[in-house]
XYZ file of C-alpha atoms in Angstrom:
565
model
C 31.036 90.316 209.790
C 32.927 92.787 207.654
C 30.779 95.423 205.978
C 31.059 95.435 202.158
C 30.919 98.928 200.955
C 28.273 99.953 198.448
C 29.161 100.748 195.077
C 29.570 104.370 194.001
C 27.062 105.572 191.349
C 30.142 106.353 189.402
C 31.597 102.765 189.590
C 31.080 100.944 186.292
C 29.676 97.680 185.779
C 32.789 96.103 184.870
C 33.812 93.492 187.652
C 37.340 94.767 188.016
C 35.930 98.364 188.534
C 33.932 97.146 191.437
C 36.870 95.309 193.095
C 38.823 98.505 192.717
C 36.046 100.528 194.363
C 36.132 98.218 197.340
C 39.826 98.911 197.684
C 39.057 102.614 197.662
C 41.455 104.668 199.896
C 44.389 101.950 199.750
C 45.022 102.699 195.952
C 47.245 105.149 194.291
C 45.714 108.362 192.553
C 46.187 106.466 189.234
C 43.500 105.682 186.597
C 42.915 102.038 185.643
C 41.627 100.470 182.625
C 38.701 98.180 183.444
C 37.380 97.215 179.971
C 38.528 94.040 178.285
C 36.733 95.193 175.251
C 38.620 98.498 175.085
C 42.078 96.598 175.329
C 40.866 94.331 172.586
C 39.845 97.001 170.440
C 43.131 98.915 170.757
C 45.261 95.835 170.230
C 43.210 95.069 166.915
C 43.897 98.715 165.941
C 47.752 98.114 166.644
C 47.832 94.671 165.219
C 49.823 95.395 161.937
C 52.356 97.430 163.587
C 53.037 95.109 166.493
C 53.791 91.870 164.490
C 57.478 92.705 164.414
C 57.519 92.867 168.325
C 56.279 89.062 168.764
C 58.554 87.340 171.311
C 60.239 90.699 172.331
C 61.045 91.787 175.999
C 58.496 93.969 177.701
C 59.116 96.649 180.388
C 55.823 97.402 182.027
C 55.961 100.538 184.107
C 52.908 100.996 186.556
C 50.884 97.931 185.362
C 48.451 98.467 188.264
C 45.699 95.804 187.915
C 47.554 94.031 184.840
C 44.528 93.974 182.762
C 46.275 95.900 179.579
C 49.529 94.125 180.640
C 47.818 90.677 180.319
C 46.170 91.625 176.833
C 49.443 92.770 175.389
C 51.140 89.679 176.838
C 48.582 87.169 175.382
C 49.057 88.948 171.855
C 52.837 89.216 171.648
C 53.875 86.243 173.834
C 56.955 87.973 175.041
C 60.410 86.487 175.935
C 60.205 88.447 179.276
C 57.748 90.688 180.642
C 59.179 92.837 183.546
C 56.442 94.333 185.679
C 57.461 97.524 187.417
C 54.820 98.491 189.976
C 55.940 100.974 192.947
C 52.811 100.300 194.716
C 52.985 96.338 194.514
C 51.267 95.900 197.879
C 48.173 97.818 196.562
C 47.909 95.674 193.426
C 49.350 92.296 194.554
C 46.076 90.571 194.437
C 46.020 91.226 190.660
C 49.822 90.817 189.761
C 50.798 87.993 191.985
C 48.802 85.445 190.071
C 50.628 86.378 186.745
C 53.998 86.011 188.546
C 53.198 82.604 190.154
C 51.526 80.911 187.226
C 53.319 77.809 186.002
C 55.838 78.811 183.205
C 55.320 82.357 183.956
C 57.370 84.859 181.825
C 56.449 87.686 184.038
C 59.112 88.962 186.414
C 58.661 91.681 189.084
C 61.402 94.422 189.254
C 61.555 96.063 192.671
C 60.969 99.722 191.869
C 62.658 101.032 195.063
C 65.759 99.044 194.074
C 66.000 100.382 190.591
C 68.030 103.439 190.338
C 65.971 104.970 187.421
C 63.095 103.010 186.013
C 63.516 104.957 182.787
C 67.033 103.930 182.047
C 67.587 100.389 180.500
C 70.995 100.138 182.033
C 69.538 99.715 185.445
C 67.540 96.792 184.330
C 70.665 95.355 182.546
C 72.639 95.588 185.979
C 69.927 93.639 187.806
C 70.120 90.895 185.210
C 66.591 91.276 184.388
C 67.117 91.337 180.429
C 70.074 89.274 179.654
C 69.249 89.101 175.833
C 69.318 92.949 175.686
C 72.634 92.912 177.372
C 74.064 90.709 174.735
C 72.978 93.070 171.937
C 75.930 94.604 170.206
C 76.569 98.112 168.985
C 74.961 97.125 165.680
C 71.545 97.305 167.422
C 71.778 101.046 167.327
C 71.444 101.208 163.632
C 68.243 98.976 163.373
C 66.208 100.630 160.579
C 63.000 100.191 162.646
C 64.732 100.668 165.979
C 65.104 97.747 168.487
C 61.971 95.808 168.023
C 63.286 93.247 170.519
C 62.064 95.664 173.470
C 58.665 97.448 173.936
C 57.796 99.757 176.697
C 54.414 99.980 178.351
C 53.483 102.768 180.863
C 50.532 104.221 182.623
C 51.218 107.673 183.767
C 47.591 108.568 184.243
C 47.882 110.170 187.789
C 44.232 111.413 188.647
C 45.392 115.026 189.032
C 43.243 117.963 189.858
C 42.951 120.983 187.868
C 45.611 123.650 189.066
C 46.234 127.085 187.500
C 50.023 126.318 187.498
C 49.575 123.440 184.955
C 48.222 125.988 182.425
C 51.679 127.585 182.154
C 52.965 127.410 178.408
C 56.033 125.399 179.506
C 54.899 123.714 182.605
C 54.752 119.983 182.147
C 52.846 117.478 184.410
C 54.080 114.032 185.066
C 53.076 112.134 182.013
C 54.258 114.858 179.854
C 57.611 115.253 181.542
C 58.257 111.478 181.222
C 57.053 111.558 177.433
C 59.678 114.511 176.850
C 62.526 112.557 178.887
C 61.751 109.418 176.767
C 61.856 111.480 173.466
C 64.895 113.465 174.443
C 66.843 110.283 175.158
C 66.587 109.494 171.467
C 69.070 112.393 170.818
C 71.810 110.699 172.567
C 70.755 107.216 172.626
C 70.490 107.053 176.390
C 67.696 105.989 178.735
C 65.780 103.108 177.046
C 67.398 103.594 173.849
C 70.987 102.575 174.592
C 70.376 99.343 172.537
C 68.611 101.009 169.705
C 65.519 103.424 169.471
C 62.610 101.804 171.511
C 58.912 102.113 171.066
C 56.607 103.014 173.851
C 52.827 102.876 174.461
C 51.728 105.125 177.164
C 48.387 105.689 178.911
C 47.894 109.178 180.203
C 44.832 111.334 181.122
C 43.064 112.594 178.019
C 43.619 116.105 178.872
C 47.338 115.581 178.994
C 47.724 114.488 175.245
C 47.008 118.059 174.103
C 50.752 119.374 174.288
C 52.022 116.121 172.910
C 49.560 115.826 169.803
C 47.825 119.179 169.308
C 44.877 119.350 166.917
C 45.431 123.035 166.255
C 48.335 125.230 166.045
C 47.300 127.335 168.886
C 48.069 124.108 171.203
C 51.480 123.450 169.735
C 54.119 123.472 172.295
C 57.739 122.476 172.692
C 56.893 119.030 173.720
C 55.058 118.596 170.421
C 58.068 120.094 168.484
C 60.421 117.532 170.146
C 57.884 114.675 169.149
C 57.921 115.958 165.606
C 61.691 115.925 165.549
C 62.256 112.328 166.847
C 59.075 110.356 166.877
C 56.144 109.454 164.836
C 53.338 109.998 167.709
C 49.701 108.518 167.269
C 46.842 108.561 169.288
C 45.410 105.024 169.465
C 42.692 105.572 172.150
C 41.386 109.068 173.019
C 38.252 110.753 173.996
C 36.188 112.579 171.593
C 36.595 116.448 171.505
C 34.142 118.114 173.886
C 31.951 120.974 173.042
C 34.307 123.481 174.535
C 37.622 122.222 172.956
C 39.675 124.592 170.768
C 39.015 123.282 167.345
C 40.119 124.294 163.745
C 37.661 125.243 161.033
C 35.462 122.134 160.318
C 36.527 121.898 156.675
C 40.148 121.491 157.595
C 39.159 118.519 159.958
C 36.907 117.058 157.237
C 39.903 117.022 154.707
C 42.141 115.489 157.454
C 39.396 112.799 158.204
C 39.161 112.134 154.366
C 43.006 111.473 154.083
C 42.938 109.397 157.338
C 40.032 107.149 155.826
C 42.129 106.667 152.693
C 45.018 105.440 154.708
C 42.878 103.190 156.769
C 41.459 101.710 153.512
C 44.952 101.049 152.151
C 46.329 99.563 155.286
C 43.091 97.449 156.180
C 42.497 99.217 159.436
C 38.998 99.120 160.639
C 37.888 101.101 163.695
C 34.351 100.158 164.834
C 32.012 102.824 164.020
C 30.606 103.240 167.481
C 34.240 103.787 168.625
C 34.642 106.878 166.182
C 34.375 110.532 166.924
C 31.427 112.444 165.526
C 32.922 113.826 162.307
C 34.498 110.492 160.936
C 31.332 108.555 162.089
C 29.239 110.811 159.971
C 31.628 110.613 157.094
C 31.484 106.749 157.184
C 27.647 106.746 157.586
C 26.314 109.461 155.473
C 29.186 110.094 152.872
C 31.158 113.141 151.991
C 28.572 115.312 150.231
C 26.094 115.073 153.111
C 28.593 116.022 155.751
C 30.118 118.645 153.613
C 26.573 120.319 153.178
C 26.094 120.001 156.897
C 29.146 122.014 157.744
C 29.188 124.352 154.835
C 26.632 126.857 156.184
C 26.593 125.940 159.755
C 28.448 127.660 162.586
C 30.443 124.533 163.224
C 32.467 125.418 160.339
C 33.804 128.473 162.375
C 35.115 126.837 165.795
C 33.476 123.402 165.674
C 29.987 122.308 167.051
C 29.064 123.997 170.511
C 26.295 122.525 172.614
C 23.995 125.556 171.739
C 24.269 124.621 167.959
C 22.300 121.438 168.745
C 19.867 123.229 170.793
C 19.319 125.785 168.220
C 18.720 123.152 165.555
C 16.263 121.146 167.754
C 14.310 124.424 168.424
C 14.192 124.941 164.573
C 12.801 121.566 164.172
C 10.427 121.899 167.014
C 8.843 125.055 165.576
C 8.657 123.490 162.185
C 6.876 120.295 163.331
C 4.663 122.289 165.656
C 6.181 121.128 168.981
C 6.574 124.686 169.838
C 4.337 127.706 169.675
C 5.630 131.470 169.003
C 3.017 132.869 171.319
C 1.317 132.122 174.422
C -2.003 130.481 173.671
C -1.239 130.718 169.933
C -1.076 128.045 167.134
C 1.801 125.708 167.003
C 4.773 126.678 164.917
C 5.996 130.003 163.634
C 3.159 132.786 162.916
C 3.960 134.698 159.693
C 1.900 137.713 160.880
C 4.141 140.051 163.046
C 2.587 140.624 166.322
C 1.863 144.059 167.514
C 3.483 145.290 170.614
C 1.555 144.504 173.665
C -0.825 142.192 171.765
C 0.271 138.927 173.039
C 3.240 137.380 174.808
C 5.972 135.474 173.140
C 6.550 131.911 174.634
C 9.936 131.287 176.524
C 10.948 128.863 173.776
C 10.541 131.420 170.938
C 12.660 133.932 173.265
C 15.239 131.328 173.645
C 15.105 130.450 169.804
C 15.324 134.245 168.909
C 18.434 134.692 171.261
C 20.263 131.824 169.869
C 19.434 132.682 166.233
C 20.654 136.159 166.952
C 24.056 134.707 168.261
C 24.591 132.483 165.228
C 23.823 135.303 162.908
C 26.380 137.483 164.832
C 29.112 134.650 164.653
C 28.491 134.441 161.013
C 28.942 138.057 160.350
C 32.182 138.134 162.427
C 33.636 135.098 160.513
C 32.482 136.696 157.318
C 34.704 139.732 158.179
C 37.435 137.597 159.253
C 37.315 135.558 155.980
C 37.760 138.794 153.973
C 40.970 139.467 155.711
C 42.251 135.782 155.472
C 41.495 135.917 151.652
C 44.037 138.618 151.347
C 46.466 136.645 153.473
C 45.957 133.660 151.235
C 46.685 135.551 148.108
C 50.045 136.980 149.608
C 50.971 133.327 150.463
C 50.300 132.115 147.017
C 52.329 135.062 145.405
C 55.337 134.442 147.726
C 55.146 130.715 146.765
C 55.010 131.660 143.037
C 57.852 134.079 143.231
C 60.095 131.499 145.093
C 59.203 128.599 142.965
C 59.655 130.376 139.619
C 63.263 130.324 138.995
C 63.160 131.243 135.046
C 62.387 134.838 135.610
C 64.842 137.329 134.651
C 65.878 139.892 137.407
C 63.630 142.697 135.853
C 60.671 140.586 135.977
C 61.589 139.082 139.348
C 61.845 142.732 140.803
C 58.660 143.942 139.612
C 56.831 141.001 141.098
C 58.608 141.369 144.351
C 57.809 145.229 144.288
C 54.115 144.495 143.637
C 54.243 141.922 146.574
C 55.761 144.573 148.946
C 53.005 146.986 148.121
C 50.412 144.378 148.755
C 52.001 143.302 151.932
C 51.981 146.948 153.149
C 48.295 147.282 152.496
C 47.686 144.168 154.303
C 49.712 145.388 157.513
C 47.539 148.586 157.307
C 44.341 146.604 157.325
C 45.374 144.485 160.187
C 46.435 147.675 162.164
C 42.728 148.766 161.901
C 41.293 145.780 163.310
C 40.177 145.529 166.907
C 42.200 143.023 168.968
C 39.571 140.295 169.284
C 39.192 140.040 165.445
C 42.914 140.367 164.968
C 43.555 137.310 167.229
C 40.890 135.349 165.228
C 42.688 136.270 161.928
C 45.831 134.945 163.485
C 44.282 131.796 164.879
C 42.707 130.862 161.383
C 45.532 131.948 159.318
C 48.051 129.712 161.305
C 45.785 126.677 161.193
C 45.330 127.243 157.458
C 49.125 127.652 156.769
C 49.767 124.586 158.852
C 47.343 122.272 156.900
C 48.873 121.013 153.688
C 47.491 117.582 153.231
C 50.224 114.742 153.455
C 52.759 117.392 154.505
C 50.874 118.987 157.174
C 52.781 120.464 160.151
C 50.782 118.844 162.823
C 51.496 115.126 163.755
C 47.706 114.630 164.105
C 47.129 114.923 160.537
C 49.470 112.107 159.807
C 47.560 109.438 161.768
C 47.032 106.056 160.220
C 43.651 105.860 161.582
C 40.958 107.638 163.706
C 41.432 107.043 167.436
C 39.335 104.609 169.258
C 36.834 106.630 171.443
C 36.606 104.993 175.013
C 33.600 105.139 177.224
C 34.005 106.771 180.591
C 32.933 103.805 182.432
C 35.846 101.742 181.016
C 38.189 103.351 183.464
C 38.431 103.612 187.258
C 38.469 106.333 188.273
C 35.758 107.171 185.591
C 37.936 109.798 183.814
C 38.776 109.160 180.174
C 42.362 108.205 179.249
C 44.374 108.463 176.043
C 46.796 105.785 174.779
C 49.732 107.470 172.855
C 52.148 105.458 170.690
C 55.617 106.820 170.449
C 57.555 105.242 167.391
C 61.059 106.644 166.945
C 61.641 107.869 163.539
C 64.583 106.196 161.380
C 66.395 109.368 161.562
C 65.787 110.182 165.248
C 69.508 110.523 165.927
C 70.203 114.330 166.419
C 72.355 116.113 163.634
C 72.987 119.142 166.138
C 76.154 119.162 168.216
C 75.693 119.091 172.032
C 76.058 123.002 172.429
C 73.510 123.629 169.496
C 71.164 121.115 171.174
C 71.317 123.352 174.304
C 70.718 126.446 172.301
C 67.693 124.608 170.629
C 66.360 123.807 174.195
C 66.695 127.557 175.122
C 65.115 128.772 171.882
C 62.086 126.270 172.364
C 61.730 127.268 176.060
C 61.762 130.990 175.277
C 59.637 130.870 172.017
C 56.772 128.639 173.436
C 56.383 130.863 176.374
C 54.797 133.305 173.852
C 53.773 131.143 170.955
C 51.653 133.716 169.175
C 54.610 136.258 168.910
C 56.101 136.745 165.483
C 59.460 135.076 164.973
C 61.290 138.381 165.253
C 59.592 139.551 168.287
C 60.286 136.332 169.987
C 63.808 136.317 169.111
C 64.258 140.278 170.308
C 62.493 138.777 173.560
C 65.206 136.251 174.198
C 68.086 138.765 173.684
C 68.343 142.390 172.195
C 69.712 142.287 168.689
C 68.922 138.455 168.211
C 66.519 138.948 165.299
C 69.094 140.914 163.235
C 71.691 138.382 163.952
C 69.674 135.248 163.424
C 67.373 135.911 160.717
C 69.781 136.534 157.717
C 71.518 133.223 158.743
C 68.328 131.110 158.395
C 67.245 131.363 154.779
C 64.395 128.921 155.043
C 62.455 131.636 157.361
C 61.779 133.414 154.134
C 61.124 130.710 152.005
C 57.496 129.486 151.823
C 58.303 126.105 150.329
C 59.977 125.157 153.556
C 57.448 126.703 155.844
C 58.630 130.247 156.037
C 57.154 133.565 154.870
C 58.776 136.622 153.062
C 56.850 138.996 155.366
C 58.146 137.667 158.833
C 55.825 139.630 160.980
C 53.220 137.349 159.881
C 55.133 134.220 160.684
C 54.409 133.277 164.176
C 56.362 130.965 166.614
C 53.701 128.271 166.650
C 54.014 127.563 162.856
C 57.678 127.222 162.615
C 58.644 123.769 161.516
C 61.303 121.520 163.501
C 63.693 122.038 160.589
C 63.622 125.884 160.814
C 63.818 125.596 164.585
C 67.068 123.414 164.281
C 68.432 125.751 161.831
C 68.046 128.595 164.180
C 69.905 126.825 166.881
C 72.944 126.500 164.387
C 72.685 130.134 163.477
C 72.618 130.962 167.288
C 75.804 128.914 167.898
C 77.415 131.003 164.965
C 76.429 134.400 166.576
C 79.586 136.046 167.729
C 77.979 138.327 170.327
C 75.228 135.960 171.570
C 74.727 136.417 175.449
C 76.546 134.104 177.663
């Protein structure tokens, strides 16, 4: 009698997860969705935007067990649903019933016989999508893209941590395929030969950061390409952990408020138990309560950390008498100061005192940083006023510029006096504040139509959280650059985002000696605050450059007579 392996403690209670665990060792290292409820919640979230895709063709890359594929299929009732599973042998027990069902619209594409799974032409050559083959050149000009075709992909390889993946320009598999998909929009190649195509891609949650960063410090060339050619949105994604890099909480609060308003206008509802902590508190407790909770808390600095909750719990414990300040003493705090050697402090009070001191130290540091940032904000406001006021005569304009230059010089001297750690903090906060501007914010994350659905870890096998990212081509996704200018843009992005915290002048000179002097005068938007620039370019860093400025720099590089070969 064949022995049935015991379920791992990590195996979820979902029947599909238990089936996969019993096949352990024969499956690819790819994470699978095992929760029907998660699929349903994601499709409810996508319902309004998927209406135009009813009856479309679907290319489904790495469908695995086919749970997500089946759920999408039931909603859209596609004309054809092409399953492209390179490990069909491992998943045949799940996919074969879909293919063999009476009247099935599923078709299996042999991945080994396809020249390129990410090229529509290969599917057309195999006769898998005859209706797509009959689309004429007019399809390239569809206002909403080619809504007769939808791409599904699961690129969630269960990769292990590796220091090489931390490189600024190193892309792991899901990110590389996302970049390939986005870049193909420029030339209407790949899946876009019959018009711009939409893709829903599953990836490991940690892989989404370079695509959809929540802070400028995480912005990289992949996110810049995304901003240029796609409206990218996180449909499903894990809540930020306690050690994640975060913006100041008040910016996230404002972003969540705008998102809540978009949800209200569009009739989108995300279950409250599927929300991250901040939007959940906002819906449950209201704006005033949430604002007060972050106003004086350390979470307003870098987001909430695990020790913040521990400190709050200890405060409450001493207040309600759960803890004692002294060994053998009365519960709670004792107002009378103990004399040295009188009586021992409890371990709880020692821990509380340490955490309280840490909190106060961080507040003091943030206060010092805020004083510097206030001067930066004043400089930005003056720059914007100067560039926006076109009615001043030359004398008045000259006086304002002179006063601004003097203020900038004082600010530079102040920065030069700061220790490196504080200076890095100033740059971190300044860039996130500059990038945030409500509906015209730099980061795509701030333009989301709704809050992402937060999954539970047991809804996946292997039990690691995944993210579902929606790539929707922009109406203006065709590239205005020439081929050679696009190559220069690629080089600029590759060079710049190897050192994203460099100033734009330093980054240019790092690419080629004299590049700053040659390029900057030919990109007027670099000094225009209305278009994302600054008059004091030493405070304009690579990670806050808009995609429009970067494209203008590529054009300027093309016109540079003495550019390096």
